CSV table of C-alpha atoms and ligand atoms in Angstrom, one decimal:
chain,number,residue,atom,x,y,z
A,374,UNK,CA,19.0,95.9,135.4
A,375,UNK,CA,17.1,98.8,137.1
A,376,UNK,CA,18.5,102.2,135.5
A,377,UNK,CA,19.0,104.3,138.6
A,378,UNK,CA,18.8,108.3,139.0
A,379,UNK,CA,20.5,110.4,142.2
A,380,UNK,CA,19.2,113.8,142.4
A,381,UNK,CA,21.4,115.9,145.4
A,382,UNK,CA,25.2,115.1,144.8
A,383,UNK,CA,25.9,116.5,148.0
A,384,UNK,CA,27.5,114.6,150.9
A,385,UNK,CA,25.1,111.4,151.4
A,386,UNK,CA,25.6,110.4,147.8
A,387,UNK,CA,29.0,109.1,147.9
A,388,UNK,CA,27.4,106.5,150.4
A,389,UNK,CA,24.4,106.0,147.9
A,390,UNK,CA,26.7,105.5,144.9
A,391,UNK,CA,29.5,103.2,146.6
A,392,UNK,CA,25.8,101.3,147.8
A,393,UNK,CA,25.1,100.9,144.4
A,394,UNK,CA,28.4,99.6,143.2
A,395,UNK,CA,27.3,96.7,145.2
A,396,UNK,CA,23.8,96.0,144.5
A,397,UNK,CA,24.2,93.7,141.2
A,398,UNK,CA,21.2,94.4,139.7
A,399,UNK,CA,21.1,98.4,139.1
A,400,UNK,CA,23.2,100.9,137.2
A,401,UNK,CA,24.0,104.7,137.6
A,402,UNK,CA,23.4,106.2,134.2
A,403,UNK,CA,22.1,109.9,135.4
A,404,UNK,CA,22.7,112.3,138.4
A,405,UNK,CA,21.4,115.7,139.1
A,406,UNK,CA,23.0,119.0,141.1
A,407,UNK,CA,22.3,122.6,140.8
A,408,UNK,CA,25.7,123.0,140.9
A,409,UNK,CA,27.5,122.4,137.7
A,410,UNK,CA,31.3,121.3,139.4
A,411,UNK,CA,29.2,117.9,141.2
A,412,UNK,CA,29.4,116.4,137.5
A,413,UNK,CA,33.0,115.9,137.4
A,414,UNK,CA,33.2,113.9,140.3
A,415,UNK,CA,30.5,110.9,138.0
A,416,UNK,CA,32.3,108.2,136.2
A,417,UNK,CA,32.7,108.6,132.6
A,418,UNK,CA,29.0,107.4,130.9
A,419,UNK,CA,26.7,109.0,133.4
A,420,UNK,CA,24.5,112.0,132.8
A,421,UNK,CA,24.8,114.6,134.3
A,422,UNK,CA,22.0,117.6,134.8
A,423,UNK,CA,21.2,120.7,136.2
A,424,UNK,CA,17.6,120.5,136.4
A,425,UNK,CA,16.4,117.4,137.6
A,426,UNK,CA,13.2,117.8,135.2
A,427,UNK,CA,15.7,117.5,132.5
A,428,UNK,CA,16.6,114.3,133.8
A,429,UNK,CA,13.6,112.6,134.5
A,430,UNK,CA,12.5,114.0,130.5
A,431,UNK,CA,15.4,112.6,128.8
A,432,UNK,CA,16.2,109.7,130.9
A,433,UNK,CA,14.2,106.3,130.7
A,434,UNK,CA,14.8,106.0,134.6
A,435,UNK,CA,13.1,103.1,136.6
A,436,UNK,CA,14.2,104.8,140.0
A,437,UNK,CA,15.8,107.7,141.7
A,438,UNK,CA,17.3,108.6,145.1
A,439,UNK,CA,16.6,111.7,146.5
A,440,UNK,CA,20.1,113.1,147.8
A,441,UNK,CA,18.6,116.6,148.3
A,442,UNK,CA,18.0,119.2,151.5
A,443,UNK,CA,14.8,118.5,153.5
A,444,UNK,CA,12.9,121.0,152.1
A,445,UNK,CA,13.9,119.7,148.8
A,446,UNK,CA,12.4,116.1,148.9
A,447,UNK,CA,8.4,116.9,148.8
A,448,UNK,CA,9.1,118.5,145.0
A,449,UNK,CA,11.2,116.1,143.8
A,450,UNK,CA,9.5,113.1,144.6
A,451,UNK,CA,5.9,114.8,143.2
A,452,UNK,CA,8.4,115.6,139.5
A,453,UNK,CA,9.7,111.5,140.2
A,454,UNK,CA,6.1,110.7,140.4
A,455,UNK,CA,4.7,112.0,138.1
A,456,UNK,CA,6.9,110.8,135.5
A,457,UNK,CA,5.8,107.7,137.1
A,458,UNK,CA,9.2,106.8,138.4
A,459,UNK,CA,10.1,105.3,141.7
A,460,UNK,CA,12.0,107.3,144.5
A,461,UNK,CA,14.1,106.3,147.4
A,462,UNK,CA,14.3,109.3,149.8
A,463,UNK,CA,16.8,110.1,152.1
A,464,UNK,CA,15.4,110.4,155.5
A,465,UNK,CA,13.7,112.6,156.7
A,466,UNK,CA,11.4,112.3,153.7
A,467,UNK,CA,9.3,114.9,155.2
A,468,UNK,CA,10.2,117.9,157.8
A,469,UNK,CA,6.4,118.0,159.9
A,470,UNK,CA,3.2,116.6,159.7
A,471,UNK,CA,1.7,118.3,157.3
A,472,UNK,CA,4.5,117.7,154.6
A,473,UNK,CA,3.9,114.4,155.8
A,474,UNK,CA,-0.1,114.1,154.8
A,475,UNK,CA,1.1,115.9,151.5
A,476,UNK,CA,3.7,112.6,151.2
A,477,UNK,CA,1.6,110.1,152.0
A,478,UNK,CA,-1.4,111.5,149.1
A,479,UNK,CA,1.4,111.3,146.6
A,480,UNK,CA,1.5,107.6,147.0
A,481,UNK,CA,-2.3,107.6,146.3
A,482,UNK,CA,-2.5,109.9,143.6
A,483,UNK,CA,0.1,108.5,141.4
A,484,UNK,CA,1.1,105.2,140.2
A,485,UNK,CA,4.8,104.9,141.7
A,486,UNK,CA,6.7,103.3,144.7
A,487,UNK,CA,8.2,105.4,147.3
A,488,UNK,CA,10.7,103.9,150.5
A,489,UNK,CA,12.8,106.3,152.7
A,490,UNK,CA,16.3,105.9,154.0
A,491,UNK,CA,16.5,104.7,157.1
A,492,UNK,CA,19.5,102.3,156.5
A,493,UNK,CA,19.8,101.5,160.6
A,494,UNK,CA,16.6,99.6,161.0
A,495,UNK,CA,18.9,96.4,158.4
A,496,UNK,CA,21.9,96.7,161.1
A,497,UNK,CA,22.3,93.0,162.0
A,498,UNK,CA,23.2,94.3,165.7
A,499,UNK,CA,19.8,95.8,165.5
A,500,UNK,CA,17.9,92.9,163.9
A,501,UNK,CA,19.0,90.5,166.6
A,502,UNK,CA,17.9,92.8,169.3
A,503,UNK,CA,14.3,93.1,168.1
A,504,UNK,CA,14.5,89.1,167.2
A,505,UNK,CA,15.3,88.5,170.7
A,506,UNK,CA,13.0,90.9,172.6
A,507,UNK,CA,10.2,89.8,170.2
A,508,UNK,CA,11.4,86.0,171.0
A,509,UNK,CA,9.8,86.5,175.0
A,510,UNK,CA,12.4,84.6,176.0
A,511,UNK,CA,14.1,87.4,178.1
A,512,UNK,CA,10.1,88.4,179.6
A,513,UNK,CA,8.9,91.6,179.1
A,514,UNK,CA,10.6,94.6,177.4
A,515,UNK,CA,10.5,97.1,180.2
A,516,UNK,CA,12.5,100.4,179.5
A,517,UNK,CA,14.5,101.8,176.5
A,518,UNK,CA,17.7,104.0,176.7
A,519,UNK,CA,18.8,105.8,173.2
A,520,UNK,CA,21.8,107.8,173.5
A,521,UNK,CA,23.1,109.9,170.4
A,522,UNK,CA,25.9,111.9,171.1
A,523,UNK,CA,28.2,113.7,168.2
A,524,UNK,CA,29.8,116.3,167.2
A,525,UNK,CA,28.8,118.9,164.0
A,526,UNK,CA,30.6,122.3,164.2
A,527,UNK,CA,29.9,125.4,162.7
A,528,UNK,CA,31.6,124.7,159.3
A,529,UNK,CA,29.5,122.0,159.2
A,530,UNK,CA,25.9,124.2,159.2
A,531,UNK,CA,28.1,126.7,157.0
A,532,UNK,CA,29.5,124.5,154.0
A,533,UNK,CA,25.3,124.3,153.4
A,534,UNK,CA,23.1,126.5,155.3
A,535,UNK,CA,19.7,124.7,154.9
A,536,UNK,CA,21.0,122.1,157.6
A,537,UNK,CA,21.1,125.1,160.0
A,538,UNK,CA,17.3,126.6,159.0
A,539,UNK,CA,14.3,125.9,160.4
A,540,UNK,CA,12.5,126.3,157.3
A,541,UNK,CA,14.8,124.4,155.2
A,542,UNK,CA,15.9,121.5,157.6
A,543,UNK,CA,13.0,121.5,159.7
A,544,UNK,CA,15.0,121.1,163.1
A,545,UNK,CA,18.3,120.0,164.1
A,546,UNK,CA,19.8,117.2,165.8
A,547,UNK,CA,16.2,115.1,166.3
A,548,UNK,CA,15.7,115.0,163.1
A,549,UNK,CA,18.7,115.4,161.1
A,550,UNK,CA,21.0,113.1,163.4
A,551,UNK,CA,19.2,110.9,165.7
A,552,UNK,CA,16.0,110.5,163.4
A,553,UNK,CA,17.1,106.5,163.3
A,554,UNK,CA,17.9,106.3,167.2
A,555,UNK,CA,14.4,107.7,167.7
A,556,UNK,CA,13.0,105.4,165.0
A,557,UNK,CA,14.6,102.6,166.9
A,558,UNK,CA,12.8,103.4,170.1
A,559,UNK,CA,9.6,103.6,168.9
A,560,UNK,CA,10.2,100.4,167.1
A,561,UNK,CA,11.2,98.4,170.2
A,562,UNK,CA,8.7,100.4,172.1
A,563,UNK,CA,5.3,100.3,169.8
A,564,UNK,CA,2.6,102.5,170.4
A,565,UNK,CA,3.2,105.4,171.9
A,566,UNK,CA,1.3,106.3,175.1
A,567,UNK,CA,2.9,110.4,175.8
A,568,UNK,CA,5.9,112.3,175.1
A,569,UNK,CA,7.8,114.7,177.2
A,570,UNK,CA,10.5,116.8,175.9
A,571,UNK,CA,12.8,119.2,176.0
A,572,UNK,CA,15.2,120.9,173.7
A,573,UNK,CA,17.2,123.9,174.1
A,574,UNK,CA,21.2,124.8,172.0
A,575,UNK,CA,23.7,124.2,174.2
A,576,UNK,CA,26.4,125.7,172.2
A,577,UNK,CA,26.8,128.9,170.6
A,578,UNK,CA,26.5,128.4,167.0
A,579,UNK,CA,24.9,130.5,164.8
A,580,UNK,CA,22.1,128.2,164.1
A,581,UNK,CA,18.4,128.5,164.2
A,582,UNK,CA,17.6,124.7,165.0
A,583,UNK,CA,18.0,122.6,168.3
A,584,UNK,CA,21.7,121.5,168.9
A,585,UNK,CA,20.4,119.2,172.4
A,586,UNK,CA,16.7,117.2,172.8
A,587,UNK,CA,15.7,115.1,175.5
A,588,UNK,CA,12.9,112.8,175.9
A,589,UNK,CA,10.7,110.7,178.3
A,590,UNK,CA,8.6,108.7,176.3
A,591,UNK,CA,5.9,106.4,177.6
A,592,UNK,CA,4.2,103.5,175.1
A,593,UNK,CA,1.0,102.3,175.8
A,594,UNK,CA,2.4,98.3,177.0
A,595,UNK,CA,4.0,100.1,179.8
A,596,UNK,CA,7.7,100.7,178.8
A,597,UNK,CA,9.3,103.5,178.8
A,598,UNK,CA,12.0,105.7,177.0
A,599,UNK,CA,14.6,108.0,177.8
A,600,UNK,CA,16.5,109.0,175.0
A,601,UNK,CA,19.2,112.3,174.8
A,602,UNK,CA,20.9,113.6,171.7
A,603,UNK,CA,23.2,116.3,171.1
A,604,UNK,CA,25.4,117.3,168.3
A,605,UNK,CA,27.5,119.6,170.7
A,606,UNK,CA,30.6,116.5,171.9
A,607,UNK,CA,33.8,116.5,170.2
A,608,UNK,CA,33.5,113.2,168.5
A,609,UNK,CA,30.8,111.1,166.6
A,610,UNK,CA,30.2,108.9,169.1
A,611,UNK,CA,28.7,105.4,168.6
A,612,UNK,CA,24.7,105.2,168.9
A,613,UNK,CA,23.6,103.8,172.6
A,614,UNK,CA,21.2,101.7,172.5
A,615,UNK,CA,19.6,99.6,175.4
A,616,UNK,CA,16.6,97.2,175.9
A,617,UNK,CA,16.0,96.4,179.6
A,618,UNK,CA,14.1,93.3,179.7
A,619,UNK,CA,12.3,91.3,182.6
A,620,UNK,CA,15.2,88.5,182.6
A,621,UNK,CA,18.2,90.2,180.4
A,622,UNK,CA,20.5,93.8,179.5
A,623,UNK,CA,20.6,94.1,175.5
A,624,UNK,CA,22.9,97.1,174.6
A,625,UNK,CA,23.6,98.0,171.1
A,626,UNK,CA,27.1,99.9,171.5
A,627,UNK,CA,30.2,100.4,169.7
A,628,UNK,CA,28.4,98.7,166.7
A,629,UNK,CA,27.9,95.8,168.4
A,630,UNK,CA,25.4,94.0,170.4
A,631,UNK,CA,25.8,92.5,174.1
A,632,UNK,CA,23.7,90.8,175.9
A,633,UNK,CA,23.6,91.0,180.1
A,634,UNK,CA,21.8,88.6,182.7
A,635,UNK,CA,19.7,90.8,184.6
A,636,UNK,CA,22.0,89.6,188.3
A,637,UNK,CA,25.7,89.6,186.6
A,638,UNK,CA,25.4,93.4,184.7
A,639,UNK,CA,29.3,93.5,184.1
A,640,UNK,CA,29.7,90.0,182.6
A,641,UNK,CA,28.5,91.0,178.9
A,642,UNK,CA,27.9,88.9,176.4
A,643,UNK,CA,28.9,89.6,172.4
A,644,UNK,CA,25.9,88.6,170.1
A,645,UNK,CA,26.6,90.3,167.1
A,646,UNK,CA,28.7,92.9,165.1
A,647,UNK,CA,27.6,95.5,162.5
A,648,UNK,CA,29.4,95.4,159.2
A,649,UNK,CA,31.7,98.1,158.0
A,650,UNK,CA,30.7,99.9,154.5
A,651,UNK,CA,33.7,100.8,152.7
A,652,UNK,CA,33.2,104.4,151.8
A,653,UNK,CA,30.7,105.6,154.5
A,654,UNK,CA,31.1,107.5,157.6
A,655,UNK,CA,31.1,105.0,160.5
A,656,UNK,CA,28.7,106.7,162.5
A,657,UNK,CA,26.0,106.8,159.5
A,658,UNK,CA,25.5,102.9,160.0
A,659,UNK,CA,26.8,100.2,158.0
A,660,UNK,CA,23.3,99.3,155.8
A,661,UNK,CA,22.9,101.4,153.2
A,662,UNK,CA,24.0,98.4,151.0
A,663,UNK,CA,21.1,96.2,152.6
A,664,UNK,CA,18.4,98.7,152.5
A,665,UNK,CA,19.2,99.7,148.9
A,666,UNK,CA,19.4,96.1,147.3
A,667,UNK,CA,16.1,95.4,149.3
A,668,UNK,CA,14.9,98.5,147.9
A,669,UNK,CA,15.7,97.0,144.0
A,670,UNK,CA,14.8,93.0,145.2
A,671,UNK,CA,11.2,94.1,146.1
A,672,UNK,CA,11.0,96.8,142.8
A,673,UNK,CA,11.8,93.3,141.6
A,674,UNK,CA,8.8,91.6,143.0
A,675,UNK,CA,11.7,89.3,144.9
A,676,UNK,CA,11.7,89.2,148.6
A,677,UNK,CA,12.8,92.1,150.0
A,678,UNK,CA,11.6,94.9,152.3
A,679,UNK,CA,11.4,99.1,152.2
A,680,UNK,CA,10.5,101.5,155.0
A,681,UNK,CA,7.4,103.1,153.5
A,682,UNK,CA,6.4,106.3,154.0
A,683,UNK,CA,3.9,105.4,157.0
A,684,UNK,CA,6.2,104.0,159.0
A,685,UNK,CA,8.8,106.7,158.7
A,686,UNK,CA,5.6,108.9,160.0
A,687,UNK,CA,5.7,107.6,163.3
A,688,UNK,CA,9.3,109.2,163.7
A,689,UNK,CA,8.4,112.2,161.9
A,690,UNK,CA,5.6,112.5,164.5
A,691,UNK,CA,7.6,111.9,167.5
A,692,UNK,CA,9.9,114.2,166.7
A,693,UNK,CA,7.4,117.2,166.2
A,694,UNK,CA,5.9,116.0,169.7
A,695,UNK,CA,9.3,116.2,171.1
A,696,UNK,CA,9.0,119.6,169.8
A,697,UNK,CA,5.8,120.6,170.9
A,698,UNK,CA,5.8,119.5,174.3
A,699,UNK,CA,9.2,121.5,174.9
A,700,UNK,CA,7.8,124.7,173.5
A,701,UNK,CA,4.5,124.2,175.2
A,702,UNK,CA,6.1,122.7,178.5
A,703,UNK,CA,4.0,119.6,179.7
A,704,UNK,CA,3.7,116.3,178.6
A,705,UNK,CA,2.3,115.7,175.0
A,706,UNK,CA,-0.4,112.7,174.5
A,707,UNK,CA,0.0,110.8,171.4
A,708,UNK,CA,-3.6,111.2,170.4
A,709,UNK,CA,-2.9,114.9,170.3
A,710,UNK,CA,0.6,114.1,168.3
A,711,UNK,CA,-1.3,112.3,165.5
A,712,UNK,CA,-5.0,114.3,165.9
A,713,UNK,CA,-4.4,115.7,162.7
A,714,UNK,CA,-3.5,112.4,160.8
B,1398,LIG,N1,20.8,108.1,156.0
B,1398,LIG,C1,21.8,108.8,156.5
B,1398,LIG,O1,22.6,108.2,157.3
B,1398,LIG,C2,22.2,110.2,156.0
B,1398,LIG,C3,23.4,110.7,156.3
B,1398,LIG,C4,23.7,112.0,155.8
B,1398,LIG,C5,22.7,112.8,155.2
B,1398,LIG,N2,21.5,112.2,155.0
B,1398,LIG,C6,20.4,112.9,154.4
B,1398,LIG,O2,20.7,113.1,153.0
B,1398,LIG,C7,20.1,114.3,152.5
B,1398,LIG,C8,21.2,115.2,151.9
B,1398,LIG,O3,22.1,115.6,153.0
B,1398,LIG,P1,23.6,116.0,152.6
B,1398,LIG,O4,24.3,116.2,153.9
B,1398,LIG,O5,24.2,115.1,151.6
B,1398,LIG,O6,23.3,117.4,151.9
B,1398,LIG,P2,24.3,118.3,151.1
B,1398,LIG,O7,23.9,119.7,151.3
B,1398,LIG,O8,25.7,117.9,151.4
B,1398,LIG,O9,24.0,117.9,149.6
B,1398,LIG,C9,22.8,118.3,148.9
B,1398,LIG,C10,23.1,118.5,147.4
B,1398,LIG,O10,21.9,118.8,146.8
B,1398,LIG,C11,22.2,119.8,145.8
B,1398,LIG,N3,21.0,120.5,145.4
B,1398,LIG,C12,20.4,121.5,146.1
B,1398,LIG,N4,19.2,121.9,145.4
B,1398,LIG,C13,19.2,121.1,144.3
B,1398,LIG,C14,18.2,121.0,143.3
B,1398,LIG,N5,17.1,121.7,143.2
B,1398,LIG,N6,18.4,120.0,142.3
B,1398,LIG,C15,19.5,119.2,142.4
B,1398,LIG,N7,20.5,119.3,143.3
B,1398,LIG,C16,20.3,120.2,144.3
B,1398,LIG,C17,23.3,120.7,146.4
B,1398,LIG,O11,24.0,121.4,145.5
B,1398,LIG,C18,24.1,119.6,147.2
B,1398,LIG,O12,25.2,119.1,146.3
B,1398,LIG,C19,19.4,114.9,153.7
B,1398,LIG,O13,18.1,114.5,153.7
B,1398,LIG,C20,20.1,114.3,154.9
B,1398,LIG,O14,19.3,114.3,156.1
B,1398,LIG,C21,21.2,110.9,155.4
């Protein structure tokens, strides 16, 4: 039985702590907030804390999930660390590139394990698609669309201002929202060859991070990428996904996956359906559960896999060339995106 820490008892919690309900072989005995009313809502038997020191001092804890603001995570995972205690970290583990390098030394310097939270890469409708492009079956993966359209208001960037600071949330919709849509891409896509962007806030919020990004995105096999987000649409809208292939249409929408022959676009086939997860916002994707008992199987030394903090860097980097090349207005080569790696 892994003895289990969250640190952040904020919104993404609930989903971590109904995750853990269901992963057999871990237990909730301490949780952390700066704010003392987050303890009543723990069962009875679970410590609660202020100071997240405190915790990891008094607690015997084999992991913890960082539940905290961006800005947050880098801290807390060096305090999990050294105390030699392993850390899941909600995505984005890091807000740049440099936080990033800082990340990744942690993982040399001390003896701990550290995976991020990026649940949608276990989706079974997305696990079949990279099966199936990876299969060659289809011919060659030519183009990728990513569309992530939904809806955060004002209230939302007001019940906790970090999400709505620069500093504190290091951007908006790239990388709090569609961070797994662009993770996607760049996993279908593989290396990337340049990045053009743009980004811009199309509503009037009182917000200091983008609300709207758009990308072209070319990878060095010759596909290419178009993605668009925005949080500014009325409704969470389910993630668009598609692989055009040499021989077949794959489109990851509406939580499921359909597959297309290439002559006959309108006669879609249904391959697979993501699962529902009791508890969790739709739109957040249904693998928490998957991603977290992998998480504890491979702590385990069982089969089981984690998204280290390497491979979340490639999204972390695409997002700040996003960035770059909209500020700086031309297209961004990925040599100069990772120059500083
Ligand atoms: N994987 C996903 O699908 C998904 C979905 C939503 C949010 N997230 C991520 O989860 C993280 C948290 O987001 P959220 O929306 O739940 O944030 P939130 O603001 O709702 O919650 C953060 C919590 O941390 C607490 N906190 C702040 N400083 C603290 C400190 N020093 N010590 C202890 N607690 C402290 C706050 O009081 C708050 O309760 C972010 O990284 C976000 O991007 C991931």
């Amino acid at each position: 039985m892994f003895k289990t820490g969250i640190i952040g008892l904020g919104t993404v919690s609930k989903t971590h702590r109904n995750a853990l309900a269901q992963v057999e072989n871990t237990a909730l005995v301490a949780a952390c907030d700066v704010k003392p009313e987050k303890g009543k809502t723990l069962p009875e038997g679970v410590h609660f804390y202020l100071d997240y020191e405190d915790m990891l001092e008094n607690e015997d804890l084999d992991a913890v999930h960082i539940c905290l603001p961006h800005y947050l995570h880098y801290e807390a995972a060096l305090a999990c660390a050294k105390h030699g205690v392993n850390v899941l970290c909600e995505k984005p583990s890091t807000m740049n590139s440099k936080q990033l390098a800082m990340m990744k030394k942690l993982e040399q310097d001390y003896d701990f394990k550290l995976a991020i939270c990026l649940q949608n890469r276990f989706n079974p409708t997305f696990l079949k698609l990279q099966e199936s492009i990876q299969s060659g079956i289809y011919g060659k993966l030519l183009g990728i669309k990513a569309v992530a359209i939904w809806s955060r208001t004002q209230s939302y960037y007001d019940e906790a201002p970090w999400r709505g600071l620069m500093a504190q949330a290091g951007g908006g919709c790239m990388i709090n929202q569609a961070i797994h849509t662009l993770d996607q891409m760049q996993l279908l896509g593989g290396t990337i060859q340049s990045v053009k962007g743009q980004i811009c806030n199309l509503s009037d919020m009182n917000i200091e991070v983008e609300d709207t990004a758009a990308a072209h995105i070319t990878f060095e096999n010759g596909v290419e990428g178009t993605f668009f987000g925005t949080i500014t649409y009325t409704k969470n809208s389910s993630i668009e996904l598609q692989a055009v292939c040499e021989k077949g249409i794959f489109t990851i929408k509406d939580y499921s996956l359909w597959y297309a022959d290439k002559e006959e676009e309108n006669e879609k086939t249904l391959l697979i359906k993501d699962r529902r997860l009791p508890g969790s916002k739709t739109y957040y994707g249904s693998s928490h559960v998957e991603l977290i008992r992998d998480f504890y199987n491979r702590l385990d030394g069982k089969e089981g896999s984690w998204v280290t903090i390497s491979e979340e860097g490639q999204v972390i980097l695409l997002i700040e060339a996003i960035r770059r090349s909209s500020q700086e207005g031309r297209t961004l080569l990925w040599k100069e995106a990772v120059q500083h790696e």
